[in-house]
Structures are given as C-alpha cells and as structure tokens.
Amino acid sequence: MKIRNTPRRILYLYWRLYSQQLKAMLEYSADFYIMIGAAALTQITGFLFLWVVFSRIPDIQGWGLWEVAFMYAAIYVSEGVGSLFFEGTWRMLRLVNLGELDRYLVRPVPIVLQIFCTGIGMNGIGNILIGGTIIGISLSHVQMDWNLSTVLMAILLFVSAITIRIAINLAANCSSFWIRSSGNAFPIMIHNLGEFAKYPITIFSLGIQLFISIVVPFAFVSFFPAAVLFGKEPWSWWGWLGPLVAVCAVWLSLGLLRIGLGKYESAGN
C-alpha cells in the first residue's frame, strides 16, 4: 500500500520529528541559554558597528542607516529560521560519512523532511529575536506607505527570502555526497558569502554582484527585498523575481539531493 505524502501529513510528520529533537535539546538548559545569548550578542555587536560607521558618513550610495540595518538583520533572521527549524542540513556530512542515511532511506517518510529534523540550532532563537527587532525598528524609521498590498508584498518577499536561504543551505551541504572527508569546508564557504549581502551589493565589484545574485542568490534574501520595500530604483524591479528565484533554488537543491542519493554508498565495512 502506497502512502500519500499530502501537505497535511508532511506537516504532521515534521512536527513529530521536530518535537522529539526539541525535547532532547531542552535536556541541556545551559546550552540552550548560552547559544541564544551568543547569537544575540553577535547581532548586537554587528549593529553597533553599523551605527559607528553611519555616525561618520550620511549614507552608503544612497542607502541610509536603517535601510542597511534592515538588510543586515534580514540575513540574520533567515539564518535564524534555517538554524531553528532546518538545522539538519548541516548534519549531512555526519549522516553520509557514518552511513546514518541508511535508516532514513527505509522509512516511509520523505528523506528531505528527515534531514531537516536531524538537529535544532537554538542559536536561531537569538538571531530571530534580535534580527526581527532590528527589522521592526528599521521599518519604523523609514518612511513607507503601509497598506494591505504592501503588507502582502512584504510577506511574499519574506517567505521567498527564507526559502532561498534554506535551499542554499541544503544545496551546499549536498556536497557531502561528493566531498568525502571528515571536514567539508564547502558549505561554510557558501554560508560566508552571505556576509556580502548584509550591505548594498552595489559597493562591490560587478563580478561579486552577479555571483551573489545569480550563482548563490543571497542578494534575494536581503538586498533586493529591501530595494522593493524602500523603492530603490532600478533594483526594486529585480526584487520581484524573488518568488521565482525561490522556486528555482528549491528545484535545484532537491535535484542535487536526488543525484547525491544516487551516489550514496553507505559507510562500507
């Protein structure tokens, strides 16, 4: 009998798998608070750096303090959501090297769902809380005409940005199927490219702009959504491609996972 993976069943399975991981994490309450505090402190320090920079200069190529702060916080919020709810993508190296994917493959549950729920990054709570606060303060300091269409547009861009970030994490960690070593630095290298998207990408060379917009589209996580919300021409037009980029990123990451699983040989003997 074939089990149909309906959206309702997938959400149910996700919650069951996630809740079990959460119970295990909360057994160590000290680690829980330390990780949240460390993430929050990192964001606050970074924001203070921006504050100091903008106390010396009025803007960066037409972008003010609160507009850049929005981009800065957007990267951290997306990272926080990825850590808190989809941390398992960063455990793929262990799953592949130790052959732990074997038990995932025999379960009647989508393997990508099981990978997502392999771990929980509690530092994500700090990133979401502080990043979300900075975004809220930024939006309150920027003159915007809020109405229903603007709210819906912001939600669409936010969901697209989160989806792109998670897809990038999954695609980067799929390299574990090909780079079989005890320490795969490739996902970290891709993750660090997000640093470029914390600021207006126009301050970088054309090559970097194209790379983080097309090859590894971190710009669609922060810069382009900010351009749409704040009406920054001509970049705002590119921001509307966010949902399409999200769909393409998901398709590519799942395709890489499928190809990687075809090359998976377990742990041997």
mmCIF file of N, CA, C and O in Angstrom, residues 103-188:
data_model
loop_
_atom_site.group_PDB
_atom_site.id
_atom_site.type_symbol
_atom_site.label_atom_id
_atom_site.label_comp_id
_atom_site.label_asym_id
_atom_site.label_seq_id
_atom_site.Cartn_x
_atom_site.Cartn_y
_atom_site.Cartn_z
ATOM 1 N N ARG A 103 19.045 4.341 7.604
ATOM 2 C CA ARG A 103 17.756 4.186 8.290
ATOM 3 C C ARG A 103 16.732 5.205 7.792
ATOM 4 O O ARG A 103 15.536 4.983 7.889
ATOM 5 N N TYR A 104 17.189 6.324 7.268
ATOM 6 C CA TYR A 104 16.262 7.302 6.704
ATOM 7 C C TYR A 104 15.660 6.795 5.398
ATOM 8 O O TYR A 104 14.494 7.046 5.095
ATOM 9 N N LEU A 105 16.491 6.088 4.642
ATOM 10 C CA LEU A 105 16.056 5.636 3.313
ATOM 11 C C LEU A 105 14.988 4.548 3.365
ATOM 12 O O LEU A 105 14.249 4.357 2.400
ATOM 13 N N VAL A 106 14.922 3.818 4.472
ATOM 14 C CA VAL A 106 13.954 2.719 4.554
ATOM 15 C C VAL A 106 12.645 3.144 5.211
ATOM 16 O O VAL A 106 11.717 2.351 5.319
ATOM 17 N N ARG A 107 12.563 4.381 5.668
ATOM 18 C CA ARG A 107 11.337 4.859 6.291
ATOM 19 C C ARG A 107 10.379 5.418 5.241
ATOM 20 O O ARG A 107 10.806 6.014 4.256
ATOM 21 N N PRO A 108 9.067 5.254 5.455
ATOM 22 C CA PRO A 108 8.073 5.800 4.505
ATOM 23 C C PRO A 108 7.817 7.291 4.752
ATOM 24 O O PRO A 108 6.676 7.738 4.842
ATOM 25 N N VAL A 109 8.908 8.036 4.899
ATOM 26 C CA VAL A 109 8.849 9.476 5.169
ATOM 27 C C VAL A 109 9.813 10.147 4.204
ATOM 28 O O VAL A 109 10.919 9.640 3.991
ATOM 29 N N PRO A 110 9.441 11.273 3.584
ATOM 30 C CA PRO A 110 10.358 11.960 2.672
ATOM 31 C C PRO A 110 11.710 12.196 3.330
ATOM 32 O O PRO A 110 11.791 12.723 4.439
ATOM 33 N N ILE A 111 12.777 11.827 2.644
ATOM 34 C CA ILE A 111 14.101 11.902 3.250
ATOM 35 C C ILE A 111 14.515 13.328 3.543
ATOM 36 O O ILE A 111 15.190 13.599 4.539
ATOM 37 N N VAL A 112 14.091 14.279 2.700
ATOM 38 C CA VAL A 112 14.467 15.667 2.953
ATOM 39 C C VAL A 112 13.830 16.162 4.249
ATOM 40 O O VAL A 112 14.435 16.947 4.998
ATOM 41 N N LEU A 113 12.641 15.660 4.562
ATOM 42 C CA LEU A 113 11.973 16.022 5.812
ATOM 43 C C LEU A 113 12.747 15.476 6.999
ATOM 44 O O LEU A 113 12.924 16.162 8.018
ATOM 45 N N GLN A 114 13.240 14.263 6.888
ATOM 46 C CA GLN A 114 14.012 13.666 7.971
ATOM 47 C C GLN A 114 15.342 14.384 8.166
ATOM 48 O O GLN A 114 15.793 14.578 9.300
ATOM 49 N N ILE A 115 15.960 14.803 7.064
ATOM 50 C CA ILE A 115 17.219 15.536 7.162
ATOM 51 C C ILE A 115 17.008 16.859 7.880
ATOM 52 O O ILE A 115 17.785 17.244 8.761
ATOM 53 N N PHE A 116 15.952 17.560 7.528
ATOM 54 C CA PHE A 116 15.657 18.848 8.160
ATOM 55 C C PHE A 116 15.537 18.714 9.675
ATOM 56 O O PHE A 116 15.943 19.607 10.425
ATOM 57 N N CYS A 117 14.974 17.604 10.129
ATOM 58 C CA CYS A 117 14.676 17.439 11.559
ATOM 59 C C CYS A 117 15.773 16.702 12.320
ATOM 60 O O CYS A 117 15.567 16.292 13.466
ATOM 61 N N THR A 118 16.940 16.547 11.692
ATOM 62 C CA THR A 118 18.021 15.833 12.357
ATOM 63 C C THR A 118 18.599 16.625 13.514
ATOM 64 O O THR A 118 19.147 16.056 14.464
ATOM 65 N N GLY A 119 18.494 17.942 13.464
ATOM 66 C CA GLY A 119 19.042 18.768 14.527
ATOM 67 C C GLY A 119 18.286 20.072 14.671
ATOM 68 O O GLY A 119 17.503 20.451 13.794
ATOM 69 N N ILE A 120 18.514 20.741 15.776
ATOM 70 C CA ILE A 120 17.894 22.039 16.048
ATOM 71 C C ILE A 120 18.985 22.984 16.538
ATOM 72 O O ILE A 120 19.704 22.667 17.490
ATOM 73 N N GLY A 121 19.118 24.135 15.905
ATOM 74 C CA GLY A 121 20.086 25.134 16.319
ATOM 75 C C GLY A 121 19.414 26.190 17.181
ATOM 76 O O GLY A 121 18.742 27.081 16.662
ATOM 77 N N MET A 122 19.576 26.090 18.488
ATOM 78 C CA MET A 122 18.910 27.015 19.389
ATOM 79 C C MET A 122 19.417 28.448 19.250
ATOM 80 O O MET A 122 18.747 29.392 19.668
ATOM 81 N N ASN A 123 20.596 28.620 18.659
ATOM 82 C CA ASN A 123 21.085 29.971 18.406
ATOM 83 C C ASN A 123 20.158 30.725 17.462
ATOM 84 O O ASN A 123 20.163 31.960 17.413
ATOM 85 N N GLY A 124 19.343 29.969 16.730
ATOM 86 C CA GLY A 124 18.394 30.595 15.811
ATOM 87 C C GLY A 124 17.387 31.480 16.525
ATOM 88 O O GLY A 124 16.911 32.465 15.955
ATOM 89 N N ILE A 125 17.054 31.134 17.778
ATOM 90 C CA ILE A 125 16.098 31.959 18.521
ATOM 91 C C ILE A 125 16.665 33.358 18.738
ATOM 92 O O ILE A 125 15.981 34.361 18.548
ATOM 93 N N GLY A 126 17.945 33.428 19.129
ATOM 94 C CA GLY A 126 18.576 34.725 19.314
ATOM 95 C C GLY A 126 18.636 35.519 18.024
ATOM 96 O O GLY A 126 18.372 36.735 18.011
ATOM 97 N N ASN A 127 18.968 34.843 16.929
ATOM 98 C CA ASN A 127 19.030 35.518 15.629
ATOM 99 C C ASN A 127 17.667 36.061 15.219
ATOM 100 O O ASN A 127 17.564 37.182 14.697
ATOM 101 N N ILE A 128 16.626 35.271 15.443
ATOM 102 C CA ILE A 128 15.279 35.694 15.049
ATOM 103 C C ILE A 128 14.799 36.852 15.918
ATOM 104 O O ILE A 128 14.253 37.842 15.404
ATOM 105 N N LEU A 129 15.006 36.745 17.223
ATOM 106 C CA LEU A 129 14.513 37.787 18.133
ATOM 107 C C LEU A 129 15.210 39.126 17.903
ATOM 108 O O LEU A 129 14.559 40.159 17.705
ATOM 109 N N ILE A 130 16.534 39.125 17.913
ATOM 110 C CA ILE A 130 17.272 40.378 17.744
ATOM 111 C C ILE A 130 17.138 40.883 16.314
ATOM 112 O O ILE A 130 16.914 42.080 16.081
ATOM 113 N N GLY A 131 17.259 39.980 15.340
ATOM 114 C CA GLY A 131 17.116 40.390 13.943
ATOM 115 C C GLY A 131 15.731 40.946 13.662
ATOM 116 O O GLY A 131 15.580 41.965 12.982
ATOM 117 N N GLY A 132 14.699 40.281 14.187
ATOM 118 C CA GLY A 132 13.337 40.764 13.998
ATOM 119 C C GLY A 132 13.114 42.117 14.647
ATOM 120 O O GLY A 132 12.408 42.983 14.098
ATOM 121 N N THR A 133 13.729 42.320 15.815
ATOM 122 C CA THR A 133 13.618 43.621 16.487
ATOM 123 C C THR A 133 14.262 44.727 15.660
ATOM 124 O O THR A 133 13.695 45.819 15.503
ATOM 125 N N ILE A 134 15.444 44.441 15.110
ATOM 126 C CA ILE A 134 16.136 45.436 14.280
ATOM 127 C C ILE A 134 15.319 45.751 13.028
ATOM 128 O O ILE A 134 15.210 46.910 12.609
ATOM 129 N N ILE A 135 14.710 44.719 12.420
ATOM 130 C CA ILE A 135 13.876 44.939 11.243
ATOM 131 C C ILE A 135 12.681 45.818 11.595
ATOM 132 O O ILE A 135 12.328 46.758 10.869
ATOM 133 N N GLY A 136 12.039 45.533 12.736
ATOM 134 C CA GLY A 136 10.893 46.341 13.156
ATOM 135 C C GLY A 136 11.270 47.790 13.390
ATOM 136 O O GLY A 136 10.567 48.708 12.954
ATOM 137 N N ILE A 137 12.405 48.009 14.066
ATOM 138 C CA ILE A 137 12.864 49.382 14.309
ATOM 139 C C ILE A 137 13.227 50.068 12.997
ATOM 140 O O ILE A 137 12.925 51.253 12.791
ATOM 141 N N SER A 138 13.857 49.323 12.098
ATOM 142 C CA SER A 138 14.247 49.891 10.801
ATOM 143 C C SER A 138 13.030 50.356 10.015
ATOM 144 O O SER A 138 13.015 51.465 9.463
ATOM 145 N N LEU A 139 12.002 49.518 9.966
ATOM 146 C CA LEU A 139 10.800 49.876 9.218
ATOM 147 C C LEU A 139 10.086 51.074 9.828
ATOM 148 O O LEU A 139 9.460 51.870 9.123
ATOM 149 N N SER A 140 10.205 51.222 11.147
ATOM 150 C CA SER A 140 9.565 52.370 11.795
ATOM 151 C C SER A 140 10.302 53.674 11.529
ATOM 152 O O SER A 140 9.723 54.759 11.663
ATOM 153 N N HIS A 141 11.584 53.582 11.148
ATOM 154 C CA HIS A 141 12.377 54.776 10.887
ATOM 155 C C HIS A 141 12.415 55.159 9.406
ATOM 156 O O HIS A 141 12.929 56.222 9.057
ATOM 157 N N VAL A 142 11.909 54.288 8.551
ATOM 158 C CA VAL A 142 11.894 54.561 7.110
ATOM 159 C C VAL A 142 10.480 54.937 6.694
ATOM 160 O O VAL A 142 9.516 54.248 7.046
ATOM 161 N N GLN A 143 10.352 56.013 5.963
ATOM 162 C CA GLN A 143 9.041 56.484 5.526
ATOM 163 C C GLN A 143 8.456 55.526 4.499
ATOM 164 O O GLN A 143 8.988 55.370 3.399
ATOM 165 N N MET A 144 7.359 54.870 4.857
ATOM 166 C CA MET A 144 6.711 53.918 3.961
ATOM 167 C C MET A 144 5.201 54.079 4.054
ATOM 168 O O MET A 144 4.668 54.428 5.116
ATOM 169 N N ASP A 145 4.535 53.840 2.952
ATOM 170 C CA ASP A 145 3.072 53.893 2.903
ATOM 171 C C ASP A 145 2.525 52.484 3.105
ATOM 172 O O ASP A 145 2.422 51.698 2.163
ATOM 173 N N TRP A 146 2.175 52.162 4.360
ATOM 174 C CA TRP A 146 1.715 50.818 4.669
ATOM 175 C C TRP A 146 0.228 50.666 4.351
ATOM 176 O O TRP A 146 -0.594 51.455 4.775
ATOM 177 N N ASN A 147 -0.080 49.648 3.568
ATOM 178 C CA ASN A 147 -1.454 49.281 3.267
ATOM 179 C C ASN A 147 -1.495 47.776 3.070
ATOM 180 O O ASN A 147 -0.470 47.089 3.242
ATOM 181 N N LEU A 148 -2.651 47.249 2.699
ATOM 182 C CA LEU A 148 -2.791 45.796 2.574
ATOM 183 C C LEU A 148 -1.846 45.225 1.525
ATOM 184 O O LEU A 148 -1.211 44.191 1.747
ATOM 185 N N SER A 149 -1.740 45.897 0.377
ATOM 186 C CA SER A 149 -0.871 45.393 -0.683
ATOM 187 C C SER A 149 0.597 45.404 -0.249
ATOM 188 O O SER A 149 1.357 44.484 -0.575
ATOM 189 N N THR A 150 0.989 46.424 0.514
ATOM 190 C CA THR A 150 2.368 46.495 0.990
ATOM 191 C C THR A 150 2.661 45.367 1.975
ATOM 192 O O THR A 150 3.727 44.747 1.926
ATOM 193 N N VAL A 151 1.716 45.088 2.860
ATOM 194 C CA VAL A 151 1.895 44.006 3.833
ATOM 195 C C VAL A 151 2.001 42.657 3.124
ATOM 196 O O VAL A 151 2.881 41.843 3.443
ATOM 197 N N LEU A 152 1.105 42.420 2.164
ATOM 198 C CA LEU A 152 1.149 41.157 1.419
ATOM 199 C C LEU A 152 2.446 41.026 0.634
ATOM 200 O O LEU A 152 3.028 39.941 0.552
ATOM 201 N N MET A 153 2.904 42.140 0.057
ATOM 202 C CA MET A 153 4.167 42.129 -0.676
ATOM 203 C C MET A 153 5.328 41.788 0.254
ATOM 204 O O MET A 153 6.189 40.979 -0.085
ATOM 205 N N ALA A 154 5.330 42.391 1.446
ATOM 206 C CA ALA A 154 6.399 42.130 2.408
ATOM 207 C C ALA A 154 6.403 40.661 2.843
ATOM 208 O O ALA A 154 7.465 40.047 2.972
ATOM 209 N N ILE A 155 5.214 40.098 3.063
ATOM 210 C CA ILE A 155 5.120 38.683 3.461
ATOM 211 C C ILE A 155 5.649 37.777 2.358
ATOM 212 O O ILE A 155 6.398 36.827 2.606
ATOM 213 N N LEU A 156 5.272 38.076 1.104
ATOM 214 C CA LEU A 156 5.725 37.269 -0.033
ATOM 215 C C LEU A 156 7.243 37.316 -0.161
ATOM 216 O O LEU A 156 7.899 36.280 -0.356
ATOM 217 N N LEU A 157 7.819 38.506 -0.023
ATOM 218 C CA LEU A 157 9.267 38.651 -0.123
ATOM 219 C C LEU A 157 9.966 37.950 1.036
ATOM 220 O O LEU A 157 11.033 37.338 0.846
ATOM 221 N N PHE A 158 9.358 38.020 2.222
ATOM 222 C CA PHE A 158 9.956 37.371 3.387
ATOM 223 C C PHE A 158 9.967 35.855 3.221
ATOM 224 O O PHE A 158 10.995 35.205 3.459
ATOM 225 N N VAL A 159 8.847 35.282 2.812
ATOM 226 C CA VAL A 159 8.767 33.831 2.615
ATOM 227 C C VAL A 159 9.744 33.390 1.529
ATOM 228 O O VAL A 159 10.427 32.361 1.658
ATOM 229 N N SER A 160 9.832 34.167 0.455
ATOM 230 C CA SER A 160 10.760 33.839 -0.627
ATOM 231 C C SER A 160 12.198 33.874 -0.131
ATOM 232 O O SER A 160 13.006 32.996 -0.461
ATOM 233 N N ALA A 161 12.534 34.895 0.667
ATOM 234 C CA ALA A 161 13.897 35.029 1.188
ATOM 235 C C ALA A 161 14.269 33.845 2.075
ATOM 236 O O ALA A 161 15.371 33.280 1.951
ATOM 237 N N ILE A 162 13.365 33.453 2.970
ATOM 238 C CA ILE A 162 13.625 32.312 3.856
ATOM 239 C C ILE A 162 13.797 31.036 3.043
ATOM 240 O O ILE A 162 14.701 30.221 3.295
ATOM 241 N N THR A 163 12.941 30.853 2.046
ATOM 242 C CA THR A 163 13.012 29.661 1.202
ATOM 243 C C THR A 163 14.340 29.588 0.460
ATOM 244 O O THR A 163 14.967 28.524 0.366
ATOM 245 N N ILE A 164 14.782 30.724 -0.066
ATOM 246 C CA ILE A 164 16.063 30.770 -0.781
ATOM 247 C C ILE A 164 17.201 30.412 0.148
ATOM 248 O O ILE A 164 18.105 29.638 -0.213
ATOM 249 N N ARG A 165 17.189 30.958 1.353
ATOM 250 C CA ARG A 165 18.268 30.685 2.310
ATOM 251 C C ARG A 165 18.332 29.202 2.658
ATOM 252 O O ARG A 165 19.426 28.602 2.711
ATOM 253 N N ILE A 166 17.204 28.581 2.902
ATOM 254 C CA ILE A 166 17.175 27.161 3.250
ATOM 255 C C ILE A 166 17.626 26.311 2.065
ATOM 256 O O ILE A 166 18.368 25.336 2.229
ATOM 257 N N ALA A 167 17.197 26.690 0.868
ATOM 258 C CA ALA A 167 17.594 25.950 -0.333
ATOM 259 C C ALA A 167 19.098 26.039 -0.558
ATOM 260 O O ALA A 167 19.743 25.048 -0.950
ATOM 261 N N ILE A 168 19.683 27.216 -0.300
ATOM 262 C CA ILE A 168 21.134 27.372 -0.434
ATOM 263 C C ILE A 168 21.856 26.468 0.558
ATOM 264 O O ILE A 168 22.836 25.791 0.216
ATOM 265 N N ASN A 169 21.377 26.428 1.805
ATOM 266 C CA ASN A 169 21.987 25.567 2.819
ATOM 267 C C ASN A 169 21.933 24.105 2.407
ATOM 268 O O ASN A 169 22.924 23.364 2.541
ATOM 269 N N LEU A 170 20.778 23.669 1.924
ATOM 270 C CA LEU A 170 20.619 22.273 1.515
ATOM 271 C C LEU A 170 21.522 21.942 0.339
ATOM 272 O O LEU A 170 22.213 20.913 0.339
ATOM 273 N N ALA A 171 21.545 22.808 -0.671
ATOM 274 C CA ALA A 171 22.364 22.563 -1.854
ATOM 275 C C ALA A 171 23.843 22.507 -1.494
ATOM 276 O O ALA A 171 24.582 21.628 -1.972
ATOM 277 N N ALA A 172 24.290 23.436 -0.646
ATOM 278 C CA ALA A 172 25.705 23.466 -0.266
ATOM 279 C C ALA A 172 26.104 22.203 0.492
ATOM 280 O O ALA A 172 27.181 21.640 0.278
ATOM 281 N N ASN A 173 25.233 21.737 1.384
ATOM 282 C CA ASN A 173 25.566 20.559 2.182
ATOM 283 C C ASN A 173 25.415 19.259 1.405
ATOM 284 O O ASN A 173 25.922 18.222 1.860
ATOM 285 N N CYS A 174 24.754 19.300 0.260
ATOM 286 C CA CYS A 174 24.705 18.117 -0.601
ATOM 287 C C CYS A 174 26.086 17.775 -1.148
ATOM 288 O O CYS A 174 26.290 16.671 -1.661
ATOM 289 N N SER A 175 27.025 18.708 -1.031
ATOM 290 C CA SER A 175 28.402 18.440 -1.465
ATOM 291 C C SER A 175 29.015 17.285 -0.677
ATOM 292 O O SER A 175 30.025 16.712 -1.097
ATOM 293 N N SER A 176 28.410 16.943 0.462
ATOM 294 C CA SER A 176 28.917 15.836 1.280
ATOM 295 C C SER A 176 28.902 14.515 0.524
ATOM 296 O O SER A 176 29.682 13.603 0.843
ATOM 297 N N PHE A 177 28.036 14.388 -0.475
ATOM 298 C CA PHE A 177 27.983 13.159 -1.256
ATOM 299 C C PHE A 177 29.195 13.017 -2.170
ATOM 300 O O PHE A 177 29.547 11.913 -2.579
ATOM 301 N N TRP A 178 29.829 14.129 -2.492
ATOM 302 C CA TRP A 178 30.974 14.115 -3.403
ATOM 303 C C TRP A 178 32.291 14.386 -2.686
ATOM 304 O O TRP A 178 33.309 13.820 -3.041
ATOM 305 N N ILE A 179 32.283 15.272 -1.690
ATOM 306 C CA ILE A 179 33.494 15.589 -0.929
ATOM 307 C C ILE A 179 33.490 14.728 0.326
ATOM 308 O O ILE A 179 32.945 15.111 1.367
ATOM 309 N N ARG A 180 34.072 13.564 0.234
ATOM 310 C CA ARG A 180 34.005 12.598 1.329
ATOM 311 C C ARG A 180 35.222 12.746 2.225
ATOM 312 O O ARG A 180 36.249 12.098 2.055
ATOM 313 N N SER A 181 35.124 13.624 3.172
ATOM 314 C CA SER A 181 36.207 13.862 4.118
ATOM 315 C C SER A 181 35.596 14.127 5.485
ATOM 316 O O SER A 181 34.396 14.362 5.610
ATOM 317 N N SER A 182 36.435 14.122 6.498
ATOM 318 C CA SER A 182 35.941 14.333 7.859
ATOM 319 C C SER A 182 35.535 15.785 8.097
ATOM 320 O O SER A 182 34.777 16.074 9.025
ATOM 321 N N GLY A 183 36.044 16.690 7.282
ATOM 322 C CA GLY A 183 35.693 18.100 7.425
ATOM 323 C C GLY A 183 35.448 18.740 6.075
ATOM 324 O O GLY A 183 36.395 19.012 5.323
ATOM 325 N N ASN A 184 34.200 18.949 5.734
ATOM 326 C CA ASN A 184 33.843 19.536 4.442
ATOM 327 C C ASN A 184 33.661 21.041 4.619
ATOM 328 O O ASN A 184 32.681 21.490 5.218
ATOM 329 N N ALA A 185 34.595 21.816 4.088
ATOM 330 C CA ALA A 185 34.558 23.269 4.276
ATOM 331 C C ALA A 185 33.694 23.976 3.234
ATOM 332 O O ALA A 185 33.441 25.176 3.376
ATOM 333 N N PHE A 186 33.238 23.250 2.231
ATOM 334 C CA PHE A 186 32.487 23.896 1.151
ATOM 335 C C PHE A 186 31.205 24.568 1.636
ATOM 336 O O PHE A 186 30.934 25.725 1.289
ATOM 337 N N PRO A 187 30.365 23.907 2.467
ATOM 338 C CA PRO A 187 29.144 24.578 2.950
ATOM 339 C C PRO A 187 29.443 25.844 3.748
ATOM 340 O O PRO A 187 28.713 26.830 3.648
ATOM 341 N N ILE A 188 30.515 25.828 4.541
ATOM 342 C CA ILE A 188 30.885 27.014 5.314
ATOM 343 C C ILE A 188 31.291 28.146 4.378
ATOM 344 O O ILE A 188 30.952 29.321 4.613
#
